[in-house]
């Protein structure tokens, strides 16, 4: 059984950066496709990016290009999401989630099966 | 980007009712459509993947159907624990996008 445990809540000032971690147990990071999804207070879910095996690289949503970096430390089984240039609009709960894939016809489909508990990042002066 | 539109945005139904939630994609996404359930303060939970495949451990009262642009999540007999917000999500092309959610309440 895969478990994802995220780091605790963070408070940052506008313009600062934040790092959120996601520790994996029950599997190895190299066997997983890790992604990040965020949810602003009272709002819906927004995919930020993650490793897409079909592309063999980490793909970032355009909305976060240049501000986000997603990395993995396979030795400590921990994934990281670094977000810079924070504004109040980045106040949200950030989730890590694993995205296995399957095949339908000749293309892969993906879905988020295991999720971390979420990390609240508050951006306020 | 592919836009996902859910309807209704909220509904209230009685225990035992059959409930259908709709998700429409702005372009054809084949069957690359997933459904999640989220309760307040919790992470989303996968219910259905690839339009109609039931995730292991999810009660059989949940089912998914559809392909192309129109999809449906059906709860065959609504239970009190089904009170939650339900999201659809496409994985046809990046950026993977979610619908805005349907909030289901029990009368």
mmCIF file with all atom_site columns, C-alpha atoms in Angstrom:
data_model
loop_
_atom_site.group_PDB
_atom_site.id
_atom_site.type_symbol
_atom_site.label_atom_id
_atom_site.label_alt_id
_atom_site.label_comp_id
_atom_site.label_asym_id
_atom_site.label_entity_id
_atom_site.label_seq_id
_atom_site.pdbx_PDB_ins_code
_atom_site.Cartn_x
_atom_site.Cartn_y
_atom_site.Cartn_z
_atom_site.occupancy
_atom_site.B_iso_or_equiv
_atom_site.pdbx_formal_charge
_atom_site.auth_seq_id
_atom_site.auth_comp_id
_atom_site.auth_asym_id
_atom_site.auth_atom_id
_atom_site.pdbx_PDB_model_num
ATOM 1   C CA . UNK A 1 1   ? 0.000   0.000  0.000   1.00 0.00 ? 1   UNK A CA 1
ATOM 2   C CA . UNK A 1 2   ? 1.527   3.275  -1.140  1.00 0.00 ? 2   UNK A CA 1
ATOM 3   C CA . UNK A 1 3   ? 1.448   6.145  1.368   1.00 0.00 ? 3   UNK A CA 1
ATOM 4   C CA . UNK A 1 4   ? 2.354   9.752  0.688   1.00 0.00 ? 4   UNK A CA 1
ATOM 5   C CA . UNK A 1 5   ? 3.142   12.004 3.654   1.00 0.00 ? 5   UNK A CA 1
ATOM 6   C CA . UNK A 1 6   ? 3.598   15.693 3.004   1.00 0.00 ? 6   UNK A CA 1
ATOM 7   C CA . UNK A 1 7   ? 5.423   18.403 4.934   1.00 0.00 ? 7   UNK A CA 1
ATOM 8   C CA . UNK A 1 8   ? 3.591   20.825 7.207   1.00 0.00 ? 8   UNK A CA 1
ATOM 9   C CA . UNK A 1 9   ? 1.878   24.120 6.581   1.00 0.00 ? 9   UNK A CA 1
ATOM 10  C CA . UNK A 1 10  ? 3.939   27.082 5.386   1.00 0.00 ? 10  UNK A CA 1
ATOM 11  C CA . UNK A 1 11  ? 3.518   30.852 5.643   1.00 0.00 ? 11  UNK A CA 1
ATOM 12  C CA . UNK A 1 12  ? 5.370   33.006 3.147   1.00 0.00 ? 12  UNK A CA 1
ATOM 13  C CA . UNK A 1 13  ? 5.495   36.664 2.184   1.00 0.00 ? 13  UNK A CA 1
ATOM 14  C CA . UNK A 1 14  ? 4.743   37.787 -1.372  1.00 0.00 ? 14  UNK A CA 1
ATOM 15  C CA . UNK A 1 15  ? 7.721   37.300 -3.655  1.00 0.00 ? 15  UNK A CA 1
ATOM 16  C CA . UNK A 1 16  ? 9.163   34.453 -1.582  1.00 0.00 ? 16  UNK A CA 1
ATOM 17  C CA . UNK A 1 17  ? 9.565   30.798 -2.498  1.00 0.00 ? 17  UNK A CA 1
ATOM 18  C CA . UNK A 1 18  ? 8.283   27.619 -0.865  1.00 0.00 ? 18  UNK A CA 1
ATOM 19  C CA . UNK A 1 19  ? 9.283   23.968 -0.950  1.00 0.00 ? 19  UNK A CA 1
ATOM 20  C CA . UNK A 1 20  ? 6.752   21.232 -0.232  1.00 0.00 ? 20  UNK A CA 1
ATOM 21  C CA . UNK A 1 21  ? 7.925   17.675 0.268   1.00 0.00 ? 21  UNK A CA 1
ATOM 22  C CA . UNK A 1 22  ? 6.143   14.357 -0.238  1.00 0.00 ? 22  UNK A CA 1
ATOM 23  C CA . UNK A 1 23  ? 7.663   11.221 1.303   1.00 0.00 ? 23  UNK A CA 1
ATOM 24  C CA . UNK A 1 24  ? 6.764   7.898  -0.244  1.00 0.00 ? 24  UNK A CA 1
ATOM 25  C CA . UNK A 1 25  ? 6.434   4.599  1.558   1.00 0.00 ? 25  UNK A CA 1
ATOM 26  C CA . UNK A 1 26  ? 5.210   1.260  0.265   1.00 0.00 ? 26  UNK A CA 1
ATOM 27  C CA . UNK A 1 27  ? 6.921   1.713  -3.088  1.00 0.00 ? 27  UNK A CA 1
ATOM 28  C CA . UNK A 1 28  ? 9.951   3.319  -4.650  1.00 0.00 ? 28  UNK A CA 1
ATOM 29  C CA . UNK A 1 29  ? 9.829   6.711  -6.320  1.00 0.00 ? 29  UNK A CA 1
ATOM 30  C CA . UNK A 1 30  ? 11.379  5.365  -9.499  1.00 0.00 ? 30  UNK A CA 1
ATOM 31  C CA . UNK A 1 31  ? 8.344   3.099  -9.928  1.00 0.00 ? 31  UNK A CA 1
ATOM 32  C CA . UNK A 1 32  ? 5.902   5.983  -9.565  1.00 0.00 ? 32  UNK A CA 1
ATOM 33  C CA . UNK A 1 33  ? 4.823   8.924  -11.662 1.00 0.00 ? 33  UNK A CA 1
ATOM 34  C CA . UNK A 1 34  ? 4.527   11.775 -9.163  1.00 0.00 ? 34  UNK A CA 1
ATOM 35  C CA . UNK A 1 35  ? 2.373   14.820 -9.794  1.00 0.00 ? 35  UNK A CA 1
ATOM 36  C CA . UNK A 1 36  ? 1.263   17.930 -7.941  1.00 0.00 ? 36  UNK A CA 1
ATOM 37  C CA . UNK A 1 37  ? -2.258  19.347 -7.745  1.00 0.00 ? 37  UNK A CA 1
ATOM 38  C CA . UNK A 1 38  ? -3.358  22.427 -5.846  1.00 0.00 ? 38  UNK A CA 1
ATOM 39  C CA . UNK A 1 39  ? -6.654  23.731 -4.509  1.00 0.00 ? 39  UNK A CA 1
ATOM 40  C CA . UNK A 1 40  ? -7.253  27.351 -3.548  1.00 0.00 ? 40  UNK A CA 1
ATOM 41  C CA . UNK A 1 41  ? -9.621  27.913 -0.591  1.00 0.00 ? 41  UNK A CA 1
ATOM 42  C CA . UNK A 1 42  ? -13.167 27.047 -1.615  1.00 0.00 ? 42  UNK A CA 1
ATOM 43  C CA . UNK A 1 43  ? -12.097 26.391 -5.204  1.00 0.00 ? 43  UNK A CA 1
ATOM 44  C CA . UNK A 1 44  ? -11.557 23.425 -7.494  1.00 0.00 ? 44  UNK A CA 1
ATOM 45  C CA . UNK A 1 45  ? -8.527  21.304 -8.309  1.00 0.00 ? 45  UNK A CA 1
ATOM 46  C CA . UNK A 1 46  ? -5.691  22.497 -10.535 1.00 0.00 ? 46  UNK A CA 1
ATOM 47  C CA . UNK A 1 47  ? -3.003  20.228 -11.989 1.00 0.00 ? 47  UNK A CA 1
ATOM 48  C CA . UNK A 1 48  ? 0.457   21.795 -11.728 1.00 0.00 ? 48  UNK A CA 1
ATOM 49  C CA . UNK A 1 49  ? 2.578   19.166 -13.423 1.00 0.00 ? 49  UNK A CA 1
ATOM 50  C CA . UNK A 1 50  ? 4.407   15.914 -12.983 1.00 0.00 ? 50  UNK A CA 1
ATOM 51  C CA . UNK A 1 51  ? 6.392   13.154 -14.620 1.00 0.00 ? 51  UNK A CA 1
ATOM 52  C CA . UNK A 1 52  ? 4.697   11.787 -17.725 1.00 0.00 ? 52  UNK A CA 1
ATOM 53  C CA . UNK A 1 53  ? 6.232   8.453  -18.800 1.00 0.00 ? 53  UNK A CA 1
ATOM 54  C CA . UNK A 1 54  ? 4.886   8.837  -22.324 1.00 0.00 ? 54  UNK A CA 1
ATOM 55  C CA . UNK A 1 55  ? 6.988   11.981 -22.699 1.00 0.00 ? 55  UNK A CA 1
ATOM 56  C CA . UNK A 1 56  ? 9.810   10.655 -20.453 1.00 0.00 ? 56  UNK A CA 1
ATOM 57  C CA . UNK A 1 57  ? 10.020  14.033 -18.759 1.00 0.00 ? 57  UNK A CA 1
ATOM 58  C CA . UNK A 1 58  ? 8.400   16.269 -16.173 1.00 0.00 ? 58  UNK A CA 1
ATOM 59  C CA . UNK A 1 59  ? 5.660   18.363 -17.734 1.00 0.00 ? 59  UNK A CA 1
ATOM 60  C CA . UNK A 1 60  ? 4.582   21.627 -16.125 1.00 0.00 ? 60  UNK A CA 1
ATOM 61  C CA . UNK A 1 61  ? 1.277   23.369 -16.673 1.00 0.00 ? 61  UNK A CA 1
ATOM 62  C CA . UNK A 1 62  ? 1.758   26.572 -18.635 1.00 0.00 ? 62  UNK A CA 1
ATOM 63  C CA . UNK A 1 63  ? 0.321   28.570 -15.722 1.00 0.00 ? 63  UNK A CA 1
ATOM 64  C CA . UNK A 1 64  ? 3.355   27.638 -13.624 1.00 0.00 ? 64  UNK A CA 1
ATOM 65  C CA . UNK A 1 65  ? 6.120   27.552 -16.255 1.00 0.00 ? 65  UNK A CA 1
ATOM 66  C CA . UNK A 1 66  ? 9.224   29.305 -15.018 1.00 0.00 ? 66  UNK A CA 1
ATOM 67  C CA . UNK A 1 67  ? 8.024   29.357 -11.396 1.00 0.00 ? 67  UNK A CA 1
ATOM 68  C CA . UNK A 1 68  ? 7.808   25.687 -10.466 1.00 0.00 ? 68  UNK A CA 1
ATOM 69  C CA . UNK A 1 69  ? 10.372  22.929 -10.263 1.00 0.00 ? 69  UNK A CA 1
ATOM 70  C CA . UNK A 1 70  ? 9.507   19.348 -9.346  1.00 0.00 ? 70  UNK A CA 1
ATOM 71  C CA . UNK A 1 71  ? 12.322  17.077 -8.253  1.00 0.00 ? 71  UNK A CA 1
ATOM 72  C CA . UNK A 1 72  ? 12.812  13.688 -6.651  1.00 0.00 ? 72  UNK A CA 1
ATOM 73  C CA . UNK A 1 73  ? 15.363  12.233 -4.258  1.00 0.00 ? 73  UNK A CA 1
ATOM 74  C CA . UNK A 1 74  ? 15.201  8.485  -4.848  1.00 0.00 ? 74  UNK A CA 1
ATOM 75  C CA . UNK A 1 75  ? 17.595  7.859  -1.942  1.00 0.00 ? 75  UNK A CA 1
ATOM 76  C CA . UNK A 1 76  ? 15.215  9.382  0.623   1.00 0.00 ? 76  UNK A CA 1
ATOM 77  C CA . UNK A 1 77  ? 12.048  8.410  -1.331  1.00 0.00 ? 77  UNK A CA 1
ATOM 78  C CA . UNK A 1 78  ? 10.962  12.048 -1.286  1.00 0.00 ? 78  UNK A CA 1
ATOM 79  C CA . UNK A 1 79  ? 9.486   14.236 -4.007  1.00 0.00 ? 79  UNK A CA 1
ATOM 80  C CA . UNK A 1 80  ? 9.709   18.016 -3.862  1.00 0.00 ? 80  UNK A CA 1
ATOM 81  C CA . UNK A 1 81  ? 7.762   20.879 -5.378  1.00 0.00 ? 81  UNK A CA 1
ATOM 82  C CA . UNK A 1 82  ? 9.430   24.295 -5.361  1.00 0.00 ? 82  UNK A CA 1
ATOM 83  C CA . UNK A 1 83  ? 7.299   27.320 -6.230  1.00 0.00 ? 83  UNK A CA 1
ATOM 84  C CA . UNK A 1 84  ? 8.822   30.797 -6.517  1.00 0.00 ? 84  UNK A CA 1
ATOM 85  C CA . UNK A 1 85  ? 7.510   34.318 -7.010  1.00 0.00 ? 85  UNK A CA 1
ATOM 86  C CA . UNK A 1 86  ? 4.623   33.703 -4.649  1.00 0.00 ? 86  UNK A CA 1
ATOM 87  C CA . UNK A 1 87  ? 1.561   35.956 -4.661  1.00 0.00 ? 87  UNK A CA 1
ATOM 88  C CA . UNK A 1 88  ? -1.632  35.836 -2.641  1.00 0.00 ? 88  UNK A CA 1
ATOM 89  C CA . UNK A 1 89  ? -3.168  33.827 -5.485  1.00 0.00 ? 89  UNK A CA 1
ATOM 90  C CA . UNK A 1 90  ? -0.799  30.969 -4.647  1.00 0.00 ? 90  UNK A CA 1
ATOM 91  C CA . UNK A 1 91  ? -2.488  30.521 -1.271  1.00 0.00 ? 91  UNK A CA 1
ATOM 92  C CA . UNK A 1 92  ? -3.787  26.976 -1.555  1.00 0.00 ? 92  UNK A CA 1
ATOM 93  C CA . UNK A 1 93  ? -3.536  23.415 -0.367  1.00 0.00 ? 93  UNK A CA 1
ATOM 94  C CA . UNK A 1 94  ? -0.915  21.577 -2.397  1.00 0.00 ? 94  UNK A CA 1
ATOM 95  C CA . UNK A 1 95  ? -1.280  17.824 -2.949  1.00 0.00 ? 95  UNK A CA 1
ATOM 96  C CA . UNK A 1 96  ? 1.173   15.284 -4.290  1.00 0.00 ? 96  UNK A CA 1
ATOM 97  C CA . UNK A 1 97  ? -0.438  12.364 -6.104  1.00 0.00 ? 97  UNK A CA 1
ATOM 98  C CA . UNK A 1 98  ? 0.747   9.319  -8.009  1.00 0.00 ? 98  UNK A CA 1
ATOM 99  C CA . UNK A 1 99  ? -0.431  8.805  -11.574 1.00 0.00 ? 99  UNK A CA 1
ATOM 100 C CA . UNK A 1 100 ? -0.268  5.249  -12.878 1.00 0.00 ? 100 UNK A CA 1
ATOM 101 C CA . UNK A 1 101 ? -1.232  4.594  -16.453 1.00 0.00 ? 101 UNK A CA 1
ATOM 102 C CA . UNK A 1 102 ? -2.965  2.046  -18.608 1.00 0.00 ? 102 UNK A CA 1
ATOM 103 C CA . UNK A 1 103 ? -3.556  1.542  -22.296 1.00 0.00 ? 103 UNK A CA 1
ATOM 104 C CA . UNK A 1 104 ? -6.722  2.121  -24.291 1.00 0.00 ? 104 UNK A CA 1
ATOM 105 C CA . UNK A 1 105 ? -6.430  1.514  -28.006 1.00 0.00 ? 105 UNK A CA 1
ATOM 106 C CA . UNK A 1 106 ? -2.980  2.878  -28.812 1.00 0.00 ? 106 UNK A CA 1
ATOM 107 C CA . UNK A 1 107 ? -2.748  5.623  -26.215 1.00 0.00 ? 107 UNK A CA 1
ATOM 108 C CA . UNK A 1 108 ? -2.055  5.801  -22.484 1.00 0.00 ? 108 UNK A CA 1
ATOM 109 C CA . UNK A 1 109 ? -4.541  7.050  -19.967 1.00 0.00 ? 109 UNK A CA 1
ATOM 110 C CA . UNK A 1 110 ? -3.528  8.359  -16.535 1.00 0.00 ? 110 UNK A CA 1
ATOM 111 C CA . UNK A 1 111 ? -5.343  8.822  -13.255 1.00 0.00 ? 111 UNK A CA 1
ATOM 112 C CA . UNK A 1 112 ? -4.438  9.917  -9.714  1.00 0.00 ? 112 UNK A CA 1
ATOM 113 C CA . UNK A 1 113 ? -4.755  6.990  -7.338  1.00 0.00 ? 113 UNK A CA 1
ATOM 114 C CA . UNK A 1 114 ? -2.732  7.780  -4.204  1.00 0.00 ? 114 UNK A CA 1
ATOM 115 C CA . UNK A 1 115 ? -2.734  11.273 -2.678  1.00 0.00 ? 115 UNK A CA 1
ATOM 116 C CA . UNK A 1 116 ? -0.836  13.013 0.076   1.00 0.00 ? 116 UNK A CA 1
ATOM 117 C CA . UNK A 1 117 ? -2.768  14.653 2.876   1.00 0.00 ? 117 UNK A CA 1
ATOM 118 C CA . UNK A 1 118 ? -2.172  18.129 1.499   1.00 0.00 ? 118 UNK A CA 1
ATOM 119 C CA . UNK A 1 119 ? 0.001   21.054 2.583   1.00 0.00 ? 119 UNK A CA 1
ATOM 120 C CA . UNK A 1 120 ? -1.492  24.495 3.163   1.00 0.00 ? 120 UNK A CA 1
ATOM 121 C CA . UNK A 1 121 ? 0.673   27.286 1.798   1.00 0.00 ? 121 UNK A CA 1
ATOM 122 C CA . UNK A 1 122 ? -0.432  30.757 2.868   1.00 0.00 ? 122 UNK A CA 1
ATOM 123 C CA . UNK A 1 123 ? 1.012   33.806 1.149   1.00 0.00 ? 123 UNK A CA 1
ATOM 124 C CA . UNK A 1 124 ? 0.455   36.973 3.130   1.00 0.00 ? 124 UNK A CA 1
ATOM 125 C CA . UNK A 1 125 ? 2.358   40.111 4.013   1.00 0.00 ? 125 UNK A CA 1
ATOM 126 C CA . UNK B 2 1   ? -6.408  23.592 -23.065 1.00 0.00 ? 1   UNK B CA 1
ATOM 127 C CA . UNK B 2 2   ? -9.367  21.214 -22.766 1.00 0.00 ? 2   UNK B CA 1
ATOM 128 C CA . UNK B 2 3   ? -12.175 22.710 -20.691 1.00 0.00 ? 3   UNK B CA 1
ATOM 129 C CA . UNK B 2 4   ? -14.231 20.391 -18.491 1.00 0.00 ? 4   UNK B CA 1
ATOM 130 C CA . UNK B 2 5   ? -17.739 21.517 -17.571 1.00 0.00 ? 5   UNK B CA 1
ATOM 131 C CA . UNK B 2 6   ? -19.735 19.744 -14.889 1.00 0.00 ? 6   UNK B CA 1
ATOM 132 C CA . UNK B 2 7   ? -23.442 19.943 -14.226 1.00 0.00 ? 7   UNK B CA 1
ATOM 133 C CA . UNK B 2 8   ? -25.235 20.537 -12.063 1.00 0.00 ? 8   UNK B CA 1
ATOM 134 C CA . UNK B 2 9   ? -22.920 22.509 -9.767  1.00 0.00 ? 9   UNK B CA 1
ATOM 135 C CA . UNK B 2 10  ? -24.899 21.245 -6.798  1.00 0.00 ? 10  UNK B CA 1
ATOM 136 C CA . UNK B 2 11  ? -27.733 18.884 -6.073  1.00 0.00 ? 11  UNK B CA 1
ATOM 137 C CA . UNK B 2 12  ? -29.702 17.670 -3.122  1.00 0.00 ? 12  UNK B CA 1
ATOM 138 C CA . UNK B 2 13  ? -31.194 14.184 -3.109  1.00 0.00 ? 13  UNK B CA 1
ATOM 139 C CA . UNK B 2 14  ? -32.625 11.675 -0.672  1.00 0.00 ? 14  UNK B CA 1
ATOM 140 C CA . UNK B 2 15  ? -31.023 8.523  0.617   1.00 0.00 ? 15  UNK B CA 1
ATOM 141 C CA . UNK B 2 16  ? -31.631 5.697  -1.849  1.00 0.00 ? 16  UNK B CA 1
ATOM 142 C CA . UNK B 2 17  ? -32.093 7.997  -4.850  1.00 0.00 ? 17  UNK B CA 1
ATOM 143 C CA . UNK B 2 18  ? -30.360 7.358  -8.158  1.00 0.00 ? 18  UNK B CA 1
ATOM 144 C CA . UNK B 2 19  ? -28.157 10.337 -8.945  1.00 0.00 ? 19  UNK B CA 1
ATOM 145 C CA . UNK B 2 20  ? -26.413 11.235 -12.203 1.00 0.00 ? 20  UNK B CA 1
ATOM 146 C CA . UNK B 2 21  ? -23.636 13.812 -12.545 1.00 0.00 ? 21  UNK B CA 1
ATOM 147 C CA . UNK B 2 22  ? -22.533 15.051 -15.950 1.00 0.00 ? 22  UNK B CA 1
ATOM 148 C CA . UNK B 2 23  ? -19.148 16.140 -17.272 1.00 0.00 ? 23  UNK B CA 1
ATOM 149 C CA . UNK B 2 24  ? -18.629 17.601 -20.744 1.00 0.00 ? 24  UNK B CA 1
ATOM 150 C CA . UNK B 2 25  ? -15.272 18.122 -22.454 1.00 0.00 ? 25  UNK B CA 1
ATOM 151 C CA . UNK B 2 26  ? -14.600 20.980 -24.880 1.00 0.00 ? 26  UNK B CA 1
ATOM 152 C CA . UNK B 2 27  ? -13.218 18.460 -27.391 1.00 0.00 ? 27  UNK B CA 1
ATOM 153 C CA . UNK B 2 28  ? -13.244 14.714 -27.763 1.00 0.00 ? 28  UNK B CA 1
ATOM 154 C CA . UNK B 2 29  ? -11.169 12.947 -25.110 1.00 0.00 ? 29  UNK B CA 1
ATOM 155 C CA . UNK B 2 30  ? -12.047 9.345  -25.965 1.00 0.00 ? 30  UNK B CA 1
ATOM 156 C CA . UNK B 2 31  ? -12.342 7.574  -22.589 1.00 0.00 ? 31  UNK B CA 1
ATOM 157 C CA . UNK B 2 32  ? -9.541  9.475  -20.845 1.00 0.00 ? 32  UNK B CA 1
ATOM 158 C CA . UNK B 2 33  ? -11.821 10.691 -18.085 1.00 0.00 ? 33  UNK B CA 1
ATOM 159 C CA . UNK B 2 34  ? -11.591 10.107 -14.345 1.00 0.00 ? 34  UNK B CA 1
ATOM 160 C CA . UNK B 2 35  ? -13.940 10.820 -11.437 1.00 0.00 ? 35  UNK B CA 1
ATOM 161 C CA . UNK B 2 36  ? -12.974 11.767 -7.888  1.00 0.00 ? 36  UNK B CA 1
ATOM 162 C CA . UNK B 2 37  ? -14.846 12.278 -4.641  1.00 0.00 ? 37  UNK B CA 1
ATOM 163 C CA . UNK B 2 38  ? -13.638 14.900 -2.185  1.00 0.00 ? 38  UNK B CA 1
ATOM 164 C CA . UNK B 2 39  ? -14.883 15.521 1.333   1.00 0.00 ? 39  UNK B CA 1
ATOM 165 C CA . UNK B 2 40  ? -14.080 18.741 3.238   1.00 0.00 ? 40  UNK B CA 1
ATOM 166 C CA . UNK B 2 41  ? -10.496 18.922 4.463   1.00 0.00 ? 41  UNK B CA 1
ATOM 167 C CA . UNK B 2 42  ? -9.526  15.694 2.728   1.00 0.00 ? 42  UNK B CA 1
ATOM 168 C CA . UNK B 2 43  ? -7.621  14.724 -0.384  1.00 0.00 ? 43  UNK B CA 1
ATOM 169 C CA . UNK B 2 44  ? -9.643  13.624 -3.406  1.00 0.00 ? 44  UNK B CA 1
ATOM 170 C CA . UNK B 2 45  ? -10.392 9.918  -3.718  1.00 0.00 ? 45  UNK B CA 1
ATOM 171 C CA . UNK B 2 46  ? -10.366 8.130  -7.072  1.00 0.00 ? 46  UNK B CA 1
ATOM 172 C CA . UNK B 2 47  ? -13.708 6.517  -7.929  1.00 0.00 ? 47  UNK B CA 1
ATOM 173 C CA . UNK B 2 48  ? -13.643 5.795  -11.668 1.00 0.00 ? 48  UNK B CA 1
ATOM 174 C CA . UNK B 2 49  ? -10.786 5.834  -14.188 1.00 0.00 ? 49  UNK B CA 1
ATOM 175 C CA . UNK B 2 50  ? -10.796 5.595  -17.970 1.00 0.00 ? 50  UNK B CA 1
ATOM 176 C CA . UNK B 2 51  ? -14.479 6.584  -18.024 1.00 0.00 ? 51  UNK B CA 1
ATOM 177 C CA . UNK B 2 52  ? -15.959 3.344  -16.698 1.00 0.00 ? 52  UNK B CA 1
ATOM 178 C CA . UNK B 2 53  ? -13.379 1.358  -14.700 1.00 0.00 ? 53  UNK B CA 1
ATOM 179 C CA . UNK B 2 54  ? -14.231 1.137  -11.015 1.00 0.00 ? 54  UNK B CA 1
ATOM 180 C CA . UNK B 2 55  ? -11.247 1.723  -8.730  1.00 0.00 ? 55  UNK B CA 1
ATOM 181 C CA . UNK B 2 56  ? -10.531 -1.156 -6.352  1.00 0.00 ? 56  UNK B CA 1
ATOM 182 C CA . UNK B 2 57  ? -12.382 -0.801 -3.061  1.00 0.00 ? 57  UNK B CA 1
ATOM 183 C CA . UNK B 2 58  ? -14.973 1.658  -4.366  1.00 0.00 ? 58  UNK B CA 1
ATOM 184 C CA . UNK B 2 59  ? -18.593 0.556  -3.786  1.00 0.00 ? 59  UNK B CA 1
ATOM 185 C CA . UNK B 2 60  ? -20.358 -0.853 -6.820  1.00 0.00 ? 60  UNK B CA 1
ATOM 186 C CA . UNK B 2 61  ? -23.156 1.734  -6.520  1.00 0.00 ? 61  UNK B CA 1
ATOM 187 C CA . UNK B 2 62  ? -20.746 4.080  -8.325  1.00 0.00 ? 62  UNK B CA 1
ATOM 188 C CA . UNK B 2 63  ? -20.496 3.690  -12.097 1.00 0.00 ? 63  UNK B CA 1
ATOM 189 C CA . UNK B 2 64  ? -19.161 5.714  -14.996 1.00 0.00 ? 64  UNK B CA 1
ATOM 190 C CA . UNK B 2 65  ? -20.188 5.910  -18.627 1.00 0.00 ? 65  UNK B CA 1
ATOM 191 C CA . UNK B 2 66  ? -19.586 7.932  -21.751 1.00 0.00 ? 66  UNK B CA 1
ATOM 192 C CA . UNK B 2 67  ? -16.923 8.598  -24.345 1.00 0.00 ? 67  UNK B CA 1
ATOM 193 C CA . UNK B 2 68  ? -15.918 11.438 -26.631 1.00 0.00 ? 68  UNK B CA 1
ATOM 194 C CA . UNK B 2 69  ? -17.204 14.620 -25.001 1.00 0.00 ? 69  UNK B CA 1
ATOM 195 C CA . UNK B 2 70  ? -20.029 13.534 -22.693 1.00 0.00 ? 70  UNK B CA 1
ATOM 196 C CA . UNK B 2 71  ? -19.614 11.531 -19.511 1.00 0.00 ? 71  UNK B CA 1
ATOM 197 C CA . UNK B 2 72  ? -21.775 10.533 -16.569 1.00 0.00 ? 72  UNK B CA 1
ATOM 198 C CA . UNK B 2 73  ? -21.088 9.430  -13.012 1.00 0.00 ? 73  UNK B CA 1
ATOM 199 C CA . UNK B 2 74  ? -24.042 7.550  -11.559 1.00 0.00 ? 74  UNK B CA 1
ATOM 200 C CA . UNK B 2 75  ? -24.684 6.702  -7.930  1.00 0.00 ? 75  UNK B CA 1
ATOM 201 C CA . UNK B 2 76  ? -27.331 4.000  -8.042  1.00 0.00 ? 76  UNK B CA 1
ATOM 202 C CA . UNK B 2 77  ? -28.541 4.336  -4.451  1.00 0.00 ? 77  UNK B CA 1
ATOM 203 C CA . UNK B 2 78  ? -27.373 7.417  -2.609  1.00 0.00 ? 78  UNK B CA 1
ATOM 204 C CA . UNK B 2 79  ? -25.937 6.822  0.866   1.00 0.00 ? 79  UNK B CA 1
ATOM 205 C CA . UNK B 2 80  ? -25.260 9.383  3.638   1.00 0.00 ? 80  UNK B CA 1
ATOM 206 C CA . UNK B 2 81  ? -21.497 8.948  3.228   1.00 0.00 ? 81  UNK B CA 1
ATOM 207 C CA . UNK B 2 82  ? -21.793 10.028 -0.423  1.00 0.00 ? 82  UNK B CA 1
ATOM 208 C CA . UNK B 2 83  ? -22.238 13.637 0.631   1.00 0.00 ? 83  UNK B CA 1
ATOM 209 C CA . UNK B 2 84  ? -19.202 15.239 -1.020  1.00 0.00 ? 84  UNK B CA 1
ATOM 210 C CA . UNK B 2 85  ? -17.972 17.193 -4.026  1.00 0.00 ? 85  UNK B CA 1
ATOM 211 C CA . UNK B 2 86  ? -17.306 15.205 -7.187  1.00 0.00 ? 86  UNK B CA 1
ATOM 212 C CA . UNK B 2 87  ? -14.750 16.197 -9.816  1.00 0.00 ? 87  UNK B CA 1
ATOM 213 C CA . UNK B 2 88  ? -14.100 14.911 -13.307 1.00 0.00 ? 88  UNK B CA 1
ATOM 214 C CA . UNK B 2 89  ? -10.604 15.137 -14.832 1.00 0.00 ? 89  UNK B CA 1
ATOM 215 C CA . UNK B 2 90  ? -9.243  14.491 -18.313 1.00 0.00 ? 90  UNK B CA 1
ATOM 216 C CA . UNK B 2 91  ? -5.866  12.924 -19.092 1.00 0.00 ? 91  UNK B CA 1
ATOM 217 C CA . UNK B 2 92  ? -6.213  13.077 -22.870 1.00 0.00 ? 92  UNK B CA 1
ATOM 218 C CA . UNK B 2 93  ? -3.699  15.893 -23.215 1.00 0.00 ? 93  UNK B CA 1
ATOM 219 C CA . UNK B 2 94  ? -1.638  18.130 -20.949 1.00 0.00 ? 94  UNK B CA 1
ATOM 220 C CA . UNK B 2 95  ? -2.460  20.264 -19.123 1.00 0.00 ? 95  UNK B CA 1
ATOM 221 C CA . UNK B 2 96  ? -4.659  17.718 -17.417 1.00 0.00 ? 96  UNK B CA 1
ATOM 222 C CA . UNK B 2 97  ? -7.739  19.624 -16.362 1.00 0.00 ? 97  UNK B CA 1
ATOM 223 C CA . UNK B 2 98  ? -10.534 19.199 -13.841 1.00 0.00 ? 98  UNK B CA 1
ATOM 224 C CA . UNK B 2 99  ? -14.147 20.181 -13.910 1.00 0.00 ? 99  UNK B CA 1
ATOM 225 C CA . UNK B 2 100 ? -15.347 22.755 -11.396 1.00 0.00 ? 100 UNK B CA 1
ATOM 226 C CA . UNK B 2 101 ? -17.038 20.112 -9.256  1.00 0.00 ? 101 UNK B CA 1
ATOM 227 C CA . UNK B 2 102 ? -20.563 19.040 -8.328  1.00 0.00 ? 102 UNK B CA 1
ATOM 228 C CA . UNK B 2 103 ? -21.534 19.265 -4.668  1.00 0.00 ? 103 UNK B CA 1
ATOM 229 C CA . UNK B 2 104 ? -23.893 16.478 -3.607  1.00 0.00 ? 104 UNK B CA 1
ATOM 230 C CA . UNK B 2 105 ? -25.933 16.875 -0.449  1.00 0.00 ? 105 UNK B CA 1
ATOM 231 C CA . UNK B 2 106 ? -28.284 14.464 1.261   1.00 0.00 ? 106 UNK B CA 1
ATOM 232 C CA . UNK B 2 107 ? -31.765 15.784 2.053   1.00 0.00 ? 107 UNK B CA 1
#
